[in-house]
PDB file of C-alpha atoms in Angstrom:
ATOM      1  CA  UNK A   1      -0.050   0.125  -0.173  1.00 61.00           C
ATOM      2  CA  UNK A   2       0.977   3.536  -0.664  1.00 75.00           C
ATOM      3  CA  UNK A   3       2.117   5.792   1.904  1.00 93.00           C
ATOM      4  CA  UNK A   4      -1.258   8.049   2.437  1.00 97.00           C
ATOM      5  CA  UNK A   5      -0.421  11.249   1.835  1.00 97.00           C
ATOM      6  CA  UNK A   6      -3.830  12.446   0.475  1.00 98.00           C
ATOM      7  CA  UNK A   7      -7.526  12.685   3.231  1.00 98.00           C
ATOM      8  CA  UNK A   8     -10.834  13.578   1.898  1.00 98.00           C
ATOM      9  CA  UNK A   9     -13.152  14.262   4.336  1.00 98.00           C
ATOM     10  CA  UNK A  10     -17.133  14.116   4.033  1.00 98.00           C
ATOM     11  CA  UNK A  11     -18.284  17.274   6.228  1.00 97.00           C
ATOM     12  CA  UNK A  12     -22.198  16.240   7.350  1.00 95.00           C
ATOM     13  CA  UNK A  13     -21.994  13.369  10.016  1.00 95.00           C
ATOM     14  CA  UNK A  14     -18.608  13.063   9.223  1.00 97.00           C
ATOM     15  CA  UNK A  15     -16.537  16.291  10.490  1.00 98.00           C
ATOM     16  CA  UNK A  16     -19.550  18.442  11.888  1.00 97.00           C
ATOM     17  CA  UNK A  17     -22.419  17.103  13.772  1.00 97.00           C
ATOM     18  CA  UNK A  18     -25.123  17.936  11.925  1.00 94.00           C
ATOM     19  CA  UNK A  19     -27.261  14.581  12.245  1.00 93.00           C
ATOM     20  CA  UNK A  20     -30.364  16.765  14.852  1.00 94.00           C
ATOM     21  CA  UNK A  21     -30.436  19.983  11.437  1.00 95.00           C
ATOM     22  CA  UNK A  22     -30.596  17.741   8.848  1.00 94.00           C
ATOM     23  CA  UNK A  23     -33.480  15.181  10.564  1.00 95.00           C
ATOM     24  CA  UNK A  24     -35.601  18.410  12.056  1.00 96.00           C
ATOM     25  CA  UNK A  25     -35.166  19.802   8.140  1.00 97.00           C
ATOM     26  CA  UNK A  26     -36.275  16.681   5.982  1.00 96.00           C
ATOM     27  CA  UNK A  27     -39.761  16.524   9.252  1.00 97.00           C
ATOM     28  CA  UNK A  28     -40.063  20.232   8.918  1.00 97.00           C
ATOM     29  CA  UNK A  29     -40.230  19.419   4.850  1.00 97.00           C
ATOM     30  CA  UNK A  30     -41.596  16.404   4.708  1.00 96.00           C
ATOM     31  CA  UNK A  31     -44.268  16.974   7.469  1.00 95.00           C
ATOM     32  CA  UNK A  32     -45.193  19.874   5.599  1.00 96.00           C
ATOM     33  CA  UNK A  33     -46.373  18.474   2.345  1.00 96.00           C
ATOM     34  CA  UNK A  34     -46.971  14.837   3.654  1.00 96.00           C
ATOM     35  CA  UNK A  35     -48.531  15.983   7.321  1.00 96.00           C
ATOM     36  CA  UNK A  36     -48.058  13.093   9.872  1.00 93.00           C
ATOM     37  CA  UNK A  37     -46.437  10.664   7.207  1.00 95.00           C
ATOM     38  CA  UNK A  38     -43.264  10.646   8.504  1.00 95.00           C
ATOM     39  CA  UNK A  39     -41.298  10.247  12.025  1.00 94.00           C
ATOM     40  CA  UNK A  40     -37.581  10.320  12.662  1.00 93.00           C
ATOM     41  CA  UNK A  41     -36.557   7.148  11.468  1.00 91.00           C
ATOM     42  CA  UNK A  42     -38.445   7.278   8.033  1.00 93.00           C
ATOM     43  CA  UNK A  43     -36.141   9.900   6.875  1.00 92.00           C
ATOM     44  CA  UNK A  44     -32.667   8.449   7.991  1.00 90.00           C
ATOM     45  CA  UNK A  45     -32.532   6.820   4.400  1.00 89.00           C
ATOM     46  CA  UNK A  46     -32.815  10.384   2.863  1.00 90.00           C
ATOM     47  CA  UNK A  47     -29.401  11.397   4.370  1.00 90.00           C
ATOM     48  CA  UNK A  48     -26.394  11.457   2.746  1.00 85.00           C
ATOM     49  CA  UNK A  49     -27.538  11.972  -1.360  1.00 88.00           C
ATOM     50  CA  UNK A  50     -28.190  15.530  -2.811  1.00 90.00           C
ATOM     51  CA  UNK A  51     -31.190  17.007  -1.618  1.00 93.00           C
ATOM     52  CA  UNK A  52     -32.803  16.959  -5.614  1.00 93.00           C
ATOM     53  CA  UNK A  53     -32.532  12.840  -5.672  1.00 92.00           C
ATOM     54  CA  UNK A  54     -33.916  12.701  -1.862  1.00 92.00           C
ATOM     55  CA  UNK A  55     -36.943  14.725  -2.432  1.00 95.00           C
ATOM     56  CA  UNK A  56     -37.757  13.523  -6.359  1.00 93.00           C
ATOM     57  CA  UNK A  57     -37.905  10.371  -5.056  1.00 90.00           C
ATOM     58  CA  UNK A  58     -41.240  11.148  -3.770  1.00 92.00           C
ATOM     59  CA  UNK A  59     -42.387  14.334  -5.975  1.00 92.00           C
ATOM     60  CA  UNK A  60     -40.726  14.937  -9.305  1.00 93.00           C
ATOM     61  CA  UNK A  61     -43.155  18.156  -9.522  1.00 95.00           C
ATOM     62  CA  UNK A  62     -42.410  19.505  -6.305  1.00 95.00           C
ATOM     63  CA  UNK A  63     -38.634  19.018  -6.253  1.00 96.00           C
ATOM     64  CA  UNK A  64     -37.590  22.448  -6.304  1.00 96.00           C
ATOM     65  CA  UNK A  65     -40.379  24.051  -4.009  1.00 97.00           C
ATOM     66  CA  UNK A  66     -38.784  21.114  -1.394  1.00 97.00           C
ATOM     67  CA  UNK A  67     -35.781  21.541  -1.900  1.00 96.00           C
ATOM     68  CA  UNK A  68     -36.071  25.425  -1.318  1.00 97.00           C
ATOM     69  CA  UNK A  69     -38.716  25.020   2.270  1.00 97.00           C
ATOM     70  CA  UNK A  70     -35.641  22.605   3.447  1.00 97.00           C
ATOM     71  CA  UNK A  71     -32.636  24.939   2.556  1.00 95.00           C
ATOM     72  CA  UNK A  72     -35.044  27.956   4.702  1.00 96.00           C
ATOM     73  CA  UNK A  73     -35.595  25.698   7.648  1.00 97.00           C
ATOM     74  CA  UNK A  74     -32.139  24.171   7.660  1.00 95.00           C
ATOM     75  CA  UNK A  75     -29.738  28.000   7.301  1.00 94.00           C
ATOM     76  CA  UNK A  76     -32.604  29.637   9.920  1.00 96.00           C
ATOM     77  CA  UNK A  77     -31.703  26.483  11.960  1.00 97.00           C
ATOM     78  CA  UNK A  78     -27.995  25.841  11.718  1.00 96.00           C
ATOM     79  CA  UNK A  79     -26.216  27.729  14.034  1.00 96.00           C
ATOM     80  CA  UNK A  80     -27.893  26.457  16.766  1.00 96.00           C
ATOM     81  CA  UNK A  81     -28.054  23.164  15.823  1.00 96.00           C
ATOM     82  CA  UNK A  82     -25.113  21.992  14.901  1.00 96.00           C
ATOM     83  CA  UNK A  83     -22.023  20.896  17.085  1.00 96.00           C
ATOM     84  CA  UNK A  84     -18.959  19.119  17.052  1.00 93.00           C
ATOM     85  CA  UNK A  85     -17.152  15.508  17.046  1.00 96.00           C
ATOM     86  CA  UNK A  86     -15.121  15.037  20.473  1.00 95.00           C
ATOM     87  CA  UNK A  87     -11.048  15.008  18.459  1.00 97.00           C
ATOM     88  CA  UNK A  88     -12.234  16.251  14.993  1.00 98.00           C
ATOM     89  CA  UNK A  89     -10.968  19.672  15.265  1.00 98.00           C
ATOM     90  CA  UNK A  90      -7.157  18.313  16.314  1.00 97.00           C
ATOM     91  CA  UNK A  91      -7.653  15.336  14.306  1.00 98.00           C
ATOM     92  CA  UNK A  92      -7.469  17.573  11.538  1.00 98.00           C
ATOM     93  CA  UNK A  93      -5.426  20.773  12.676  1.00 98.00           C
ATOM     94  CA  UNK A  94      -2.732  17.070  13.772  1.00 97.00           C
ATOM     95  CA  UNK A  95      -3.031  16.163   9.297  1.00 98.00           C
ATOM     96  CA  UNK A  96      -2.651  19.862   8.315  1.00 98.00           C
ATOM     97  CA  UNK A  97       0.635  21.015  10.927  1.00 97.00           C
ATOM     98  CA  UNK A  98       1.776  17.295   9.567  1.00 96.00           C
ATOM     99  CA  UNK A  99       1.532  18.495   5.786  1.00 97.00           C
ATOM    100  CA  UNK A 100      -1.130  15.565   4.690  1.00 98.00           C
ATOM    101  CA  UNK A 101      -3.288  17.282   1.324  1.00 98.00           C
ATOM    102  CA  UNK A 102      -6.803  17.961   2.674  1.00 98.00           C
ATOM    103  CA  UNK A 103      -9.868  18.174   0.904  1.00 98.00           C
ATOM    104  CA  UNK A 104     -13.648  18.147   1.721  1.00 98.00           C
ATOM    105  CA  UNK A 105     -16.042  16.855  -0.779  1.00 98.00           C
ATOM    106  CA  UNK A 106     -20.101  16.927   0.495  1.00 97.00           C
ATOM    107  CA  UNK A 107     -22.763  16.134  -1.770  1.00 94.00           C
ATOM    108  CA  UNK A 108     -24.590  19.709   0.273  1.00 93.00           C
ATOM    109  CA  UNK A 109     -24.884  23.322  -1.544  1.00 92.00           C
ATOM    110  CA  UNK A 110     -21.236  25.200  -1.482  1.00 96.00           C
ATOM    111  CA  UNK A 111     -22.858  28.271   1.077  1.00 94.00           C
ATOM    112  CA  UNK A 112     -23.782  25.431   3.195  1.00 93.00           C
ATOM    113  CA  UNK A 113     -20.784  23.313   3.549  1.00 96.00           C
ATOM    114  CA  UNK A 114     -18.706  26.685   3.988  1.00 97.00           C
ATOM    115  CA  UNK A 115     -21.148  27.784   7.129  1.00 96.00           C
ATOM    116  CA  UNK A 116     -20.480  24.610   8.583  1.00 96.00           C
ATOM    117  CA  UNK A 117     -16.461  24.661   7.817  1.00 97.00           C
ATOM    118  CA  UNK A 118     -16.538  28.647   9.581  1.00 97.00           C
ATOM    119  CA  UNK A 119     -19.038  27.500  12.411  1.00 96.00           C
ATOM    120  CA  UNK A 120     -16.386  25.274  13.631  1.00 96.00           C
ATOM    121  CA  UNK A 121     -13.506  26.548  12.698  1.00 97.00           C
ATOM    122  CA  UNK A 122     -12.244  23.673  10.157  1.00 98.00           C
ATOM    123  CA  UNK A 123     -12.185  26.244   6.956  1.00 97.00           C
ATOM    124  CA  UNK A 124      -8.241  27.125   7.335  1.00 98.00           C
ATOM    125  CA  UNK A 125      -7.426  23.720   6.883  1.00 98.00           C
ATOM    126  CA  UNK A 126      -9.112  23.024   3.781  1.00 98.00           C
ATOM    127  CA  UNK A 127      -7.948  25.348   0.812  1.00 94.00           C
ATOM    128  CA  UNK A 128     -10.229  22.295  -1.404  1.00 98.00           C
ATOM    129  CA  UNK A 129     -13.300  21.871  -0.938  1.00 98.00           C
ATOM    130  CA  UNK A 130     -16.054  19.996  -3.656  1.00 98.00           C
ATOM    131  CA  UNK A 131     -19.277  20.531  -3.330  1.00 97.00           C
ATOM    132  CA  UNK A 132     -22.673  19.732  -4.846  1.00 95.00           C
ATOM    133  CA  UNK A 133     -22.120  23.233  -7.113  1.00 96.00           C
ATOM    134  CA  UNK A 134     -18.519  22.052  -9.025  1.00 96.00           C
ATOM    135  CA  UNK A 135     -19.610  18.485  -9.846  1.00 97.00           C
ATOM    136  CA  UNK A 136     -22.227  16.897 -12.471  1.00 96.00           C
ATOM    137  CA  UNK A 137     -21.988  13.959 -10.629  1.00 96.00           C
ATOM    138  CA  UNK A 138     -22.430  13.655  -6.775  1.00 95.00           C
ATOM    139  CA  UNK A 139     -21.124  10.770  -4.828  1.00 96.00           C
ATOM    140  CA  UNK A 140     -21.137   8.147  -5.302  1.00 96.00           C
ATOM    141  CA  UNK A 141     -20.125   9.260  -8.530  1.00 97.00           C
ATOM    142  CA  UNK A 142     -16.490   9.679  -8.926  1.00 98.00           C
ATOM    143  CA  UNK A 143     -16.377  12.411  -9.872  1.00 98.00           C
ATOM    144  CA  UNK A 144     -16.563  14.734  -7.039  1.00 98.00           C
ATOM    145  CA  UNK A 145     -13.357  12.530  -5.370  1.00 98.00           C
ATOM    146  CA  UNK A 146     -11.413  12.923  -8.821  1.00 98.00           C
ATOM    147  CA  UNK A 147     -12.216  16.523  -9.124  1.00 98.00           C
ATOM    148  CA  UNK A 148     -10.618  17.018  -5.295  1.00 98.00           C
ATOM    149  CA  UNK A 149      -7.404  15.064  -6.205  1.00 98.00           C
ATOM    150  CA  UNK A 150      -6.963  16.813  -9.505  1.00 98.00           C
ATOM    151  CA  UNK A 151      -6.830  20.030  -7.139  1.00 98.00           C
ATOM    152  CA  UNK A 152      -5.047  18.896  -4.485  1.00 98.00           C
ATOM    153  CA  UNK A 153      -2.179  17.507  -6.813  1.00 98.00           C
ATOM    154  CA  UNK A 154      -2.986  13.834  -5.552  1.00 98.00           C
ATOM    155  CA  UNK A 155      -3.092  10.576  -6.884  1.00 97.00           C
ATOM    156  CA  UNK A 156      -5.987   8.305  -5.920  1.00 98.00           C
ATOM    157  CA  UNK A 157      -2.713   6.038  -4.913  1.00 97.00           C
ATOM    158  CA  UNK A 158      -2.532   7.941  -1.803  1.00 97.00           C
ATOM    159  CA  UNK A 159      -5.499   9.207  -0.986  1.00 98.00           C
ATOM    160  CA  UNK A 160      -8.792   8.319   1.517  1.00 98.00           C
ATOM    161  CA  UNK A 161     -11.595   9.439   1.669  1.00 98.00           C
ATOM    162  CA  UNK A 162     -13.811   9.207   5.317  1.00 98.00           C
ATOM    163  CA  UNK A 163     -17.400   9.211   5.511  1.00 98.00           C
ATOM    164  CA  UNK A 164     -20.592   8.505   7.444  1.00 96.00           C
ATOM    165  CA  UNK A 165     -22.908   7.413   4.183  1.00 94.00           C
ATOM    166  CA  UNK A 166     -22.752   4.610   2.085  1.00 95.00           C
ATOM    167  CA  UNK A 167     -21.923   7.317  -0.717  1.00 95.00           C
ATOM    168  CA  UNK A 168     -18.932   7.902   0.771  1.00 97.00           C
ATOM    169  CA  UNK A 169     -17.664   4.807   0.673  1.00 98.00           C
ATOM    170  CA  UNK A 170     -18.688   3.531  -2.665  1.00 98.00           C
ATOM    171  CA  UNK A 171     -17.621   6.810  -4.393  1.00 98.00           C
ATOM    172  CA  UNK A 172     -13.891   5.425  -2.985  1.00 98.00           C
ATOM    173  CA  UNK A 173     -14.336   2.472  -4.426  1.00 98.00           C
ATOM    174  CA  UNK A 174     -15.230   3.910  -7.422  1.00 98.00           C
ATOM    175  CA  UNK A 175     -12.604   6.956  -7.739  1.00 98.00           C
ATOM    176  CA  UNK A 176     -10.219   4.175  -6.533  1.00 98.00           C
ATOM    177  CA  UNK A 177      -8.984   5.238  -3.109  1.00 98.00           C
ATOM    178  CA  UNK A 178      -8.781   4.089  -0.031  1.00 98.00           C
ATOM    179  CA  UNK A 179     -11.869   4.276   2.001  1.00 98.00           C
ATOM    180  CA  UNK A 180     -12.698   4.758   6.154  1.00 98.00           C
ATOM    181  CA  UNK A 181     -16.279   5.028   8.107  1.00 98.00           C
ATOM    182  CA  UNK A 182     -16.937   6.386  10.783  1.00 98.00           C
ATOM    183  CA  UNK A 183     -19.026   4.328  13.896  1.00 97.00           C
ATOM    184  CA  UNK A 184     -20.373   7.566  15.060  1.00 96.00           C
ATOM    185  CA  UNK A 185     -22.339   7.350  11.320  1.00 94.00           C
ATOM    186  CA  UNK A 186     -26.531   7.771  12.206  1.00 91.00           C
ATOM    187  CA  UNK A 187     -27.485   5.434   9.975  1.00 89.00           C
ATOM    188  CA  UNK A 188     -25.539   3.151  12.317  1.00 91.00           C
ATOM    189  CA  UNK A 189     -21.404   1.079  12.364  1.00 94.00           C
ATOM    190  CA  UNK A 190     -23.589  -1.745  10.697  1.00 95.00           C
ATOM    191  CA  UNK A 191     -25.567  -0.103   7.770  1.00 93.00           C
ATOM    192  CA  UNK A 192     -21.331   1.173   6.811  1.00 95.00           C
ATOM    193  CA  UNK A 193     -19.581  -1.708   7.336  1.00 96.00           C
ATOM    194  CA  UNK A 194     -22.325  -3.741   4.980  1.00 97.00           C
ATOM    195  CA  UNK A 195     -20.255  -1.680   2.506  1.00 97.00           C
ATOM    196  CA  UNK A 196     -16.407  -2.562   3.159  1.00 98.00           C
ATOM    197  CA  UNK A 197     -14.652   0.446   3.739  1.00 98.00           C
ATOM    198  CA  UNK A 198     -10.942   0.062   4.247  1.00 98.00           C
ATOM    199  CA  UNK A 199     -10.956   0.957   7.931  1.00 98.00           C
ATOM    200  CA  UNK A 200     -13.544   1.914  10.219  1.00 98.00           C
ATOM    201  CA  UNK A 201     -12.622   4.496  13.162  1.00 98.00           C
ATOM    202  CA  UNK A 202     -14.534   4.177  16.406  1.00 97.00           C
ATOM    203  CA  UNK A 203     -12.844   8.353  16.695  1.00 97.00           C
ATOM    204  CA  UNK A 204     -11.082  10.453  14.800  1.00 97.00           C
ATOM    205  CA  UNK A 205      -8.158  10.482  16.357  1.00 97.00           C
ATOM    206  CA  UNK A 206      -8.122   6.168  14.984  1.00 97.00           C
ATOM    207  CA  UNK A 207      -7.424   8.404  11.622  1.00 98.00           C
ATOM    208  CA  UNK A 208      -4.034   9.335  12.602  1.00 97.00           C
ATOM    209  CA  UNK A 209      -2.838   5.654  13.371  1.00 96.00           C
ATOM    210  CA  UNK A 210      -4.778   4.766   9.597  1.00 97.00           C
ATOM    211  CA  UNK A 211      -2.584   7.546   7.362  1.00 97.00           C
ATOM    212  CA  UNK A 212       0.516   7.046   8.991  1.00 94.00           C
ATOM    213  CA  UNK A 213       1.109   9.649  11.808  1.00 93.00           C
ATOM    214  CA  UNK A 214       3.313   9.287  15.114  1.00 78.00           C
ATOM    215  CA  UNK A 215       0.655   9.351  18.362  1.00 68.00           C
ATOM    216  CA  UNK A 216       1.979   9.431  21.529  1.00 61.00           C
TER     217      UNK A 216
END
């Protein structure tokens, strides 16, 4: 195995805890259009893909309207509902100081991604941020990862994709990079394990050992 020099991160549910925000946003939207039909467990399958894909499967004629409804609520409540995952900031900071090439690869639109990075003071560590606005095809298509690698000047053989959703694992496989699932995924460790990531992180600092950073 080549030495890992490049780490690509999903954002929501991986680096920042947006689970409450996302679930609340989906419930707000779905129960507006389909009153009293959705509970928290019902929205878990919607988490991960682009909104257009999630809502498009429900009502193709109202996709734009539903996305706008979701995003309005999501923006309004973003800062109050987003929290940090333990060990994330310190891990990313260590990778940055050790000279690793870092990027965000997300299925969210750019302004929301930057809002989350800013809230958790992570933005200075990421010169490359690939969002839904920069690609034609979202994860699990390899395009977002391939675009990040080009911008970082990195090869697939030296990169790993870290995420909380099976779309992240499959995108990594499709792009020929290593993949790591995070055990704190809202969909559960077992769900991710089914897609056979190369590594499963119990906590974010576990990543340092995976990529070869000496730890005390």
